């Protein structure tokens, strides 16, 4: 299957700082990427849909000013958690569609964020 | 409103046995149904997927059974192995660029 990478794999930061997470499609171009967060022993919760060259579409209840998403190229989307707080600690996972109009989504390995 | 309901929440199966996980959906616009496997601390990995125009799809030890009229689909893992111990998620989408809707997950433990 297609390969999606994320960086960093884990990050620890102090409360009030900002953290950027990168999501890359390594062997294909992804016009659409998705960002999820997952709390321990829970399912994946969609945060936003990221489209290359346009503004992200956020799910209800997700603060777009807190979770900044940029999809500047066909292989890179970034999620910036601004002014992070302990309640933002979670597992953040991105996914990408292999081809436009094809439903198959490939997920990255995830980024574990711990805010102290 | 939970669009995809998954059961059981957890499952313990003997090595060599059959693991069965069930999902039910409500939205008849869904037309793509994948299953993902997730190990602790890792991202989900696509196992197998089906569309509603077929009733069954098999890939190795993994089989999806699909019942369109009942709006249900299930994952069968034949000859379950300890290495299959993971969390399994069913999902559904309406096609195009719409996102996946996930079930709550099933924690499978295969014991020797």
mmCIF file of C-alpha atoms in Angstrom:
data_model
loop_
_atom_site.group_PDB
_atom_site.id
_atom_site.type_symbol
_atom_site.label_atom_id
_atom_site.label_comp_id
_atom_site.label_asym_id
_atom_site.label_seq_id
_atom_site.Cartn_x
_atom_site.Cartn_y
_atom_site.Cartn_z
ATOM 1 C CA UNK A 1 0.000 0.000 0.000
ATOM 2 C CA UNK A 2 0.857 3.656 -0.169
ATOM 3 C CA UNK A 3 3.136 5.105 2.506
ATOM 4 C CA UNK A 4 2.278 8.014 4.747
ATOM 5 C CA UNK A 5 4.802 9.331 7.244
ATOM 6 C CA UNK A 6 4.485 11.644 10.213
ATOM 7 C CA UNK A 7 7.042 13.679 12.072
ATOM 8 C CA UNK A 8 7.731 13.781 14.911
ATOM 9 C CA UNK A 9 6.599 10.417 16.263
ATOM 10 C CA UNK A 10 6.344 11.853 19.737
ATOM 11 C CA UNK A 11 6.746 15.283 21.269
ATOM 12 C CA UNK A 12 6.681 16.667 24.773
ATOM 13 C CA UNK A 13 6.128 20.364 25.211
ATOM 14 C CA UNK A 14 5.339 22.891 27.885
ATOM 15 C CA UNK A 15 1.884 24.335 28.271
ATOM 16 C CA UNK A 16 1.429 27.470 26.172
ATOM 17 C CA UNK A 17 3.851 26.514 23.414
ATOM 18 C CA UNK A 18 2.980 25.587 19.830
ATOM 19 C CA UNK A 19 3.730 22.255 18.205
ATOM 20 C CA UNK A 20 3.843 21.455 14.499
ATOM 21 C CA UNK A 21 3.189 17.952 13.183
ATOM 22 C CA UNK A 22 4.023 17.041 9.602
ATOM 23 C CA UNK A 23 2.225 14.496 7.459
ATOM 24 C CA UNK A 24 3.802 13.386 4.201
ATOM 25 C CA UNK A 25 2.684 11.078 1.436
ATOM 26 C CA UNK A 26 5.938 9.428 0.397
ATOM 27 C CA UNK A 27 5.160 7.719 -2.871
ATOM 28 C CA UNK A 28 2.031 9.409 -4.140
ATOM 29 C CA UNK A 29 0.399 12.789 -4.407
ATOM 30 C CA UNK A 30 -2.477 13.429 -2.054
ATOM 31 C CA UNK A 31 -4.916 16.188 -2.855
ATOM 32 C CA UNK A 32 -6.834 15.384 0.306
ATOM 33 C CA UNK A 33 -5.487 14.538 3.726
ATOM 34 C CA UNK A 34 -7.352 14.012 6.963
ATOM 35 C CA UNK A 35 -6.357 14.719 10.552
ATOM 36 C CA UNK A 36 -7.629 12.631 13.439
ATOM 37 C CA UNK A 37 -7.023 12.548 17.142
ATOM 38 C CA UNK A 38 -7.340 9.470 19.271
ATOM 39 C CA UNK A 39 -7.550 9.259 23.043
ATOM 40 C CA UNK A 40 -6.434 6.067 24.821
ATOM 41 C CA UNK A 41 -8.663 3.087 24.104
ATOM 42 C CA UNK A 42 -10.988 5.179 21.974
ATOM 43 C CA UNK A 43 -11.794 5.436 18.312
ATOM 44 C CA UNK A 44 -10.421 7.919 15.829
ATOM 45 C CA UNK A 45 -12.107 11.300 15.859
ATOM 46 C CA UNK A 46 -11.933 13.297 12.638
ATOM 47 C CA UNK A 47 -10.663 16.806 13.255
ATOM 48 C CA UNK A 48 -10.445 18.257 9.777
ATOM 49 C CA UNK A 49 -10.159 17.592 6.071
ATOM 50 C CA UNK A 50 -7.171 19.194 4.437
ATOM 51 C CA UNK A 51 -7.280 20.025 0.729
ATOM 52 C CA UNK A 52 -4.187 21.070 -1.157
ATOM 53 C CA UNK A 53 -4.221 24.746 -1.960
ATOM 54 C CA UNK A 54 -7.370 25.599 -0.051
ATOM 55 C CA UNK A 55 -8.580 26.086 3.493
ATOM 56 C CA UNK A 56 -9.168 23.059 5.647
ATOM 57 C CA UNK A 57 -12.662 21.985 6.580
ATOM 58 C CA UNK A 58 -13.004 21.513 10.318
ATOM 59 C CA UNK A 59 -15.418 19.224 12.093
ATOM 60 C CA UNK A 60 -17.927 20.656 14.508
ATOM 61 C CA UNK A 61 -16.380 21.437 17.854
ATOM 62 C CA UNK A 62 -12.797 21.627 16.580
ATOM 63 C CA UNK A 63 -11.267 25.070 17.045
ATOM 64 C CA UNK A 64 -9.672 26.108 13.776
ATOM 65 C CA UNK A 65 -7.661 28.864 15.440
ATOM 66 C CA UNK A 66 -6.162 26.335 17.819
ATOM 67 C CA UNK A 67 -5.499 23.563 15.337
ATOM 68 C CA UNK A 68 -3.995 25.230 12.298
ATOM 69 C CA UNK A 69 -3.828 23.085 9.185
ATOM 70 C CA UNK A 70 -1.795 23.872 6.115
ATOM 71 C CA UNK A 71 -1.697 21.735 2.970
ATOM 72 C CA UNK A 72 0.816 23.636 0.908
ATOM 73 C CA UNK A 73 1.833 20.847 -1.457
ATOM 74 C CA UNK A 74 0.490 17.576 -2.811
ATOM 75 C CA UNK A 75 2.714 15.604 -0.455
ATOM 76 C CA UNK A 76 2.699 17.624 2.754
ATOM 77 C CA UNK A 77 0.086 18.707 5.265
ATOM 78 C CA UNK A 78 0.905 20.206 8.649
ATOM 79 C CA UNK A 79 -1.079 20.458 11.856
ATOM 80 C CA UNK A 80 -0.005 23.112 14.344
ATOM 81 C CA UNK A 81 -1.394 22.920 17.840
ATOM 82 C CA UNK A 82 -1.202 26.496 19.069
ATOM 83 C CA UNK A 83 -0.879 27.411 22.743
ATOM 84 C CA UNK A 84 -1.045 23.763 23.702
ATOM 85 C CA UNK A 85 -2.548 22.749 27.021
ATOM 86 C CA UNK A 86 -2.511 19.425 28.874
ATOM 87 C CA UNK A 87 -5.971 18.561 27.554
ATOM 88 C CA UNK A 88 -4.515 18.644 24.032
ATOM 89 C CA UNK A 89 -2.343 15.663 24.906
ATOM 90 C CA UNK A 90 -3.403 12.921 22.535
ATOM 91 C CA UNK A 91 -2.397 10.722 19.620
ATOM 92 C CA UNK A 92 -2.674 12.649 16.360
ATOM 93 C CA UNK A 93 -2.929 10.659 13.142
ATOM 94 C CA UNK A 94 -3.110 11.818 9.551
ATOM 95 C CA UNK A 95 -4.341 9.917 6.543
ATOM 96 C CA UNK A 96 -4.301 10.459 2.814
ATOM 97 C CA UNK A 97 -6.246 9.242 -0.156
ATOM 98 C CA UNK A 98 -4.125 7.449 -2.686
ATOM 99 C CA UNK A 99 -5.931 9.023 -5.619
ATOM 100 C CA UNK A 100 -8.716 11.596 -5.937
ATOM 101 C CA UNK A 101 -12.109 9.966 -5.963
ATOM 102 C CA UNK A 102 -10.692 6.695 -4.624
ATOM 103 C CA UNK A 103 -11.884 6.009 -1.123
ATOM 104 C CA UNK A 104 -8.889 4.046 0.127
ATOM 105 C CA UNK A 105 -7.180 5.928 2.934
ATOM 106 C CA UNK A 106 -3.711 5.198 4.192
ATOM 107 C CA UNK A 107 -2.773 6.288 7.669
ATOM 108 C CA UNK A 108 0.426 7.638 9.063
ATOM 109 C CA UNK A 109 2.081 6.099 12.131
ATOM 110 C CA UNK A 110 0.739 8.808 14.430
ATOM 111 C CA UNK A 111 2.283 11.463 16.678
ATOM 112 C CA UNK A 112 2.054 11.202 20.419
ATOM 113 C CA UNK A 113 1.742 14.693 21.952
ATOM 114 C CA UNK A 114 2.238 15.213 25.663
ATOM 115 C CA UNK A 115 1.706 18.708 27.017
ATOM 116 C CA UNK A 116 3.089 19.298 30.485
ATOM 117 C CA UNK B 1 -25.682 9.867 16.700
ATOM 118 C CA UNK B 2 -23.306 7.030 16.068
ATOM 119 C CA UNK B 3 -23.369 6.237 12.380
ATOM 120 C CA UNK B 4 -21.413 2.985 12.584
ATOM 121 C CA UNK B 5 -22.009 0.672 15.523
ATOM 122 C CA UNK B 6 -19.378 -1.950 16.226
ATOM 123 C CA UNK B 7 -19.509 -4.984 18.489
ATOM 124 C CA UNK B 8 -18.194 -6.556 20.580
ATOM 125 C CA UNK B 9 -16.067 -4.035 22.409
ATOM 126 C CA UNK B 10 -13.571 -6.749 23.266
ATOM 127 C CA UNK B 11 -13.053 -10.323 22.179
ATOM 128 C CA UNK B 12 -10.915 -13.200 23.383
ATOM 129 C CA UNK B 13 -10.318 -16.068 20.982
ATOM 130 C CA UNK B 14 -8.271 -19.215 21.232
ATOM 131 C CA UNK B 15 -5.393 -19.632 18.823
ATOM 132 C CA UNK B 16 -6.660 -21.291 15.672
ATOM 133 C CA UNK B 17 -10.218 -20.146 16.257
ATOM 134 C CA UNK B 18 -12.386 -17.752 14.257
ATOM 135 C CA UNK B 19 -12.672 -14.132 15.341
ATOM 136 C CA UNK B 20 -15.881 -12.394 14.318
ATOM 137 C CA UNK B 21 -16.481 -8.655 14.631
ATOM 138 C CA UNK B 22 -19.720 -7.047 13.576
ATOM 139 C CA UNK B 23 -20.697 -3.587 12.402
ATOM 140 C CA UNK B 24 -24.016 -1.987 11.550
ATOM 141 C CA UNK B 25 -24.634 1.272 9.761
ATOM 142 C CA UNK B 26 -27.598 3.549 9.303
ATOM 143 C CA UNK B 27 -26.788 5.777 6.369
ATOM 144 C CA UNK B 28 -27.734 4.047 3.115
ATOM 145 C CA UNK B 29 -25.526 6.518 1.241
ATOM 146 C CA UNK B 30 -22.437 4.697 2.533
ATOM 147 C CA UNK B 31 -20.870 2.715 -0.273
ATOM 148 C CA UNK B 32 -17.400 1.845 0.940
ATOM 149 C CA UNK B 33 -16.676 -0.277 4.004
ATOM 150 C CA UNK B 34 -13.065 -0.863 5.092
ATOM 151 C CA UNK B 35 -11.618 -2.613 8.107
ATOM 152 C CA UNK B 36 -8.495 -1.340 9.830
ATOM 153 C CA UNK B 37 -6.113 -3.026 12.243
ATOM 154 C CA UNK B 38 -4.289 -0.960 14.841
ATOM 155 C CA UNK B 39 -1.499 -2.001 17.167
ATOM 156 C CA UNK B 40 -0.765 0.070 20.304
ATOM 157 C CA UNK B 41 1.072 3.266 19.502
ATOM 158 C CA UNK B 42 0.726 2.785 15.738
ATOM 159 C CA UNK B 43 -1.507 4.189 13.059
ATOM 160 C CA UNK B 44 -4.348 2.081 11.635
ATOM 161 C CA UNK B 45 -3.477 -0.202 8.743
ATOM 162 C CA UNK B 46 -5.983 -1.082 6.038
ATOM 163 C CA UNK B 47 -6.861 -4.774 6.162
ATOM 164 C CA UNK B 48 -9.630 -5.289 3.665
ATOM 165 C CA UNK B 49 -12.514 -3.313 2.201
ATOM 166 C CA UNK B 50 -15.775 -4.042 0.425
ATOM 167 C CA UNK B 51 -18.414 -2.266 -1.615
ATOM 168 C CA UNK B 52 -22.125 -3.055 -1.352
ATOM 169 C CA UNK B 53 -22.313 -4.698 -4.765
ATOM 170 C CA UNK B 54 -20.710 -7.868 -3.395
ATOM 171 C CA UNK B 55 -21.737 -9.950 -0.389
ATOM 172 C CA UNK B 56 -18.340 -11.331 0.526
ATOM 173 C CA UNK B 57 -14.677 -10.597 -0.016
ATOM 174 C CA UNK B 58 -11.791 -12.747 1.101
ATOM 175 C CA UNK B 59 -8.108 -11.909 1.389
ATOM 176 C CA UNK B 60 -6.019 -14.585 3.012
ATOM 177 C CA UNK B 61 -7.375 -15.308 6.492
ATOM 178 C CA UNK B 62 -9.573 -12.199 6.463
ATOM 179 C CA UNK B 63 -13.120 -12.203 5.102
ATOM 180 C CA UNK B 64 -15.719 -9.453 4.995
ATOM 181 C CA UNK B 65 -19.348 -10.498 4.850
ATOM 182 C CA UNK B 66 -21.782 -7.810 3.765
ATOM 183 C CA UNK B 67 -25.574 -7.778 4.156
ATOM 184 C CA UNK B 68 -26.971 -4.750 2.349
ATOM 185 C CA UNK B 69 -30.608 -5.293 3.351
ATOM 186 C CA UNK B 70 -29.698 -5.566 7.022
ATOM 187 C CA UNK B 71 -27.128 -2.760 6.748
ATOM 188 C CA UNK B 72 -24.551 -4.927 8.455
ATOM 189 C CA UNK B 73 -21.054 -6.117 7.686
ATOM 190 C CA UNK B 74 -18.634 -8.273 9.575
ATOM 191 C CA UNK B 75 -14.986 -9.249 9.672
ATOM 192 C CA UNK B 76 -14.011 -12.880 10.069
ATOM 193 C CA UNK B 77 -10.445 -13.795 10.951
ATOM 194 C CA UNK B 78 -9.823 -17.469 10.294
ATOM 195 C CA UNK B 79 -7.158 -19.458 12.138
ATOM 196 C CA UNK B 80 -6.603 -16.560 14.539
ATOM 197 C CA UNK B 81 -3.043 -16.136 15.762
ATOM 198 C CA UNK B 82 -1.545 -14.300 18.760
ATOM 199 C CA UNK B 83 -0.056 -11.833 16.280
ATOM 200 C CA UNK B 84 -3.607 -10.843 15.323
ATOM 201 C CA UNK B 85 -4.103 -9.381 18.796
ATOM 202 C CA UNK B 86 -4.887 -5.733 18.095
ATOM 203 C CA UNK B 87 -7.745 -3.281 17.913
ATOM 204 C CA UNK B 88 -9.935 -3.550 14.844
ATOM 205 C CA UNK B 89 -12.030 -0.706 13.480
ATOM 206 C CA UNK B 90 -14.771 -0.888 10.907
ATOM 207 C CA UNK B 91 -15.512 2.244 8.918
ATOM 208 C CA UNK B 92 -17.769 3.558 6.202
ATOM 209 C CA UNK B 93 -17.813 6.409 3.740
ATOM 210 C CA UNK B 94 -20.064 7.835 1.075
ATOM 211 C CA UNK B 95 -17.404 7.877 -1.576
ATOM 212 C CA UNK B 96 -15.730 10.726 -3.384
ATOM 213 C CA UNK B 97 -13.754 12.882 -1.004
ATOM 214 C CA UNK B 98 -15.919 12.270 2.037
ATOM 215 C CA UNK B 99 -14.118 11.191 5.219
ATOM 216 C CA UNK B 100 -14.401 7.805 6.856
ATOM 217 C CA UNK B 101 -16.759 7.293 9.778
ATOM 218 C CA UNK B 102 -15.306 4.839 12.274
ATOM 219 C CA UNK B 103 -16.826 2.361 14.668
ATOM 220 C CA UNK B 104 -15.647 2.419 18.268
ATOM 221 C CA UNK B 105 -13.268 -0.465 17.828
ATOM 222 C CA UNK B 106 -12.886 -4.038 19.050
ATOM 223 C CA UNK B 107 -9.914 -5.145 21.120
ATOM 224 C CA UNK B 108 -9.048 -8.661 20.037
ATOM 225 C CA UNK B 109 -6.868 -10.922 22.166
ATOM 226 C CA UNK B 110 -5.833 -14.263 20.724
ATOM 227 C CA UNK B 111 -4.583 -16.590 23.416
ATOM 228 C CA UNK B 112 -2.521 -19.720 22.951
#
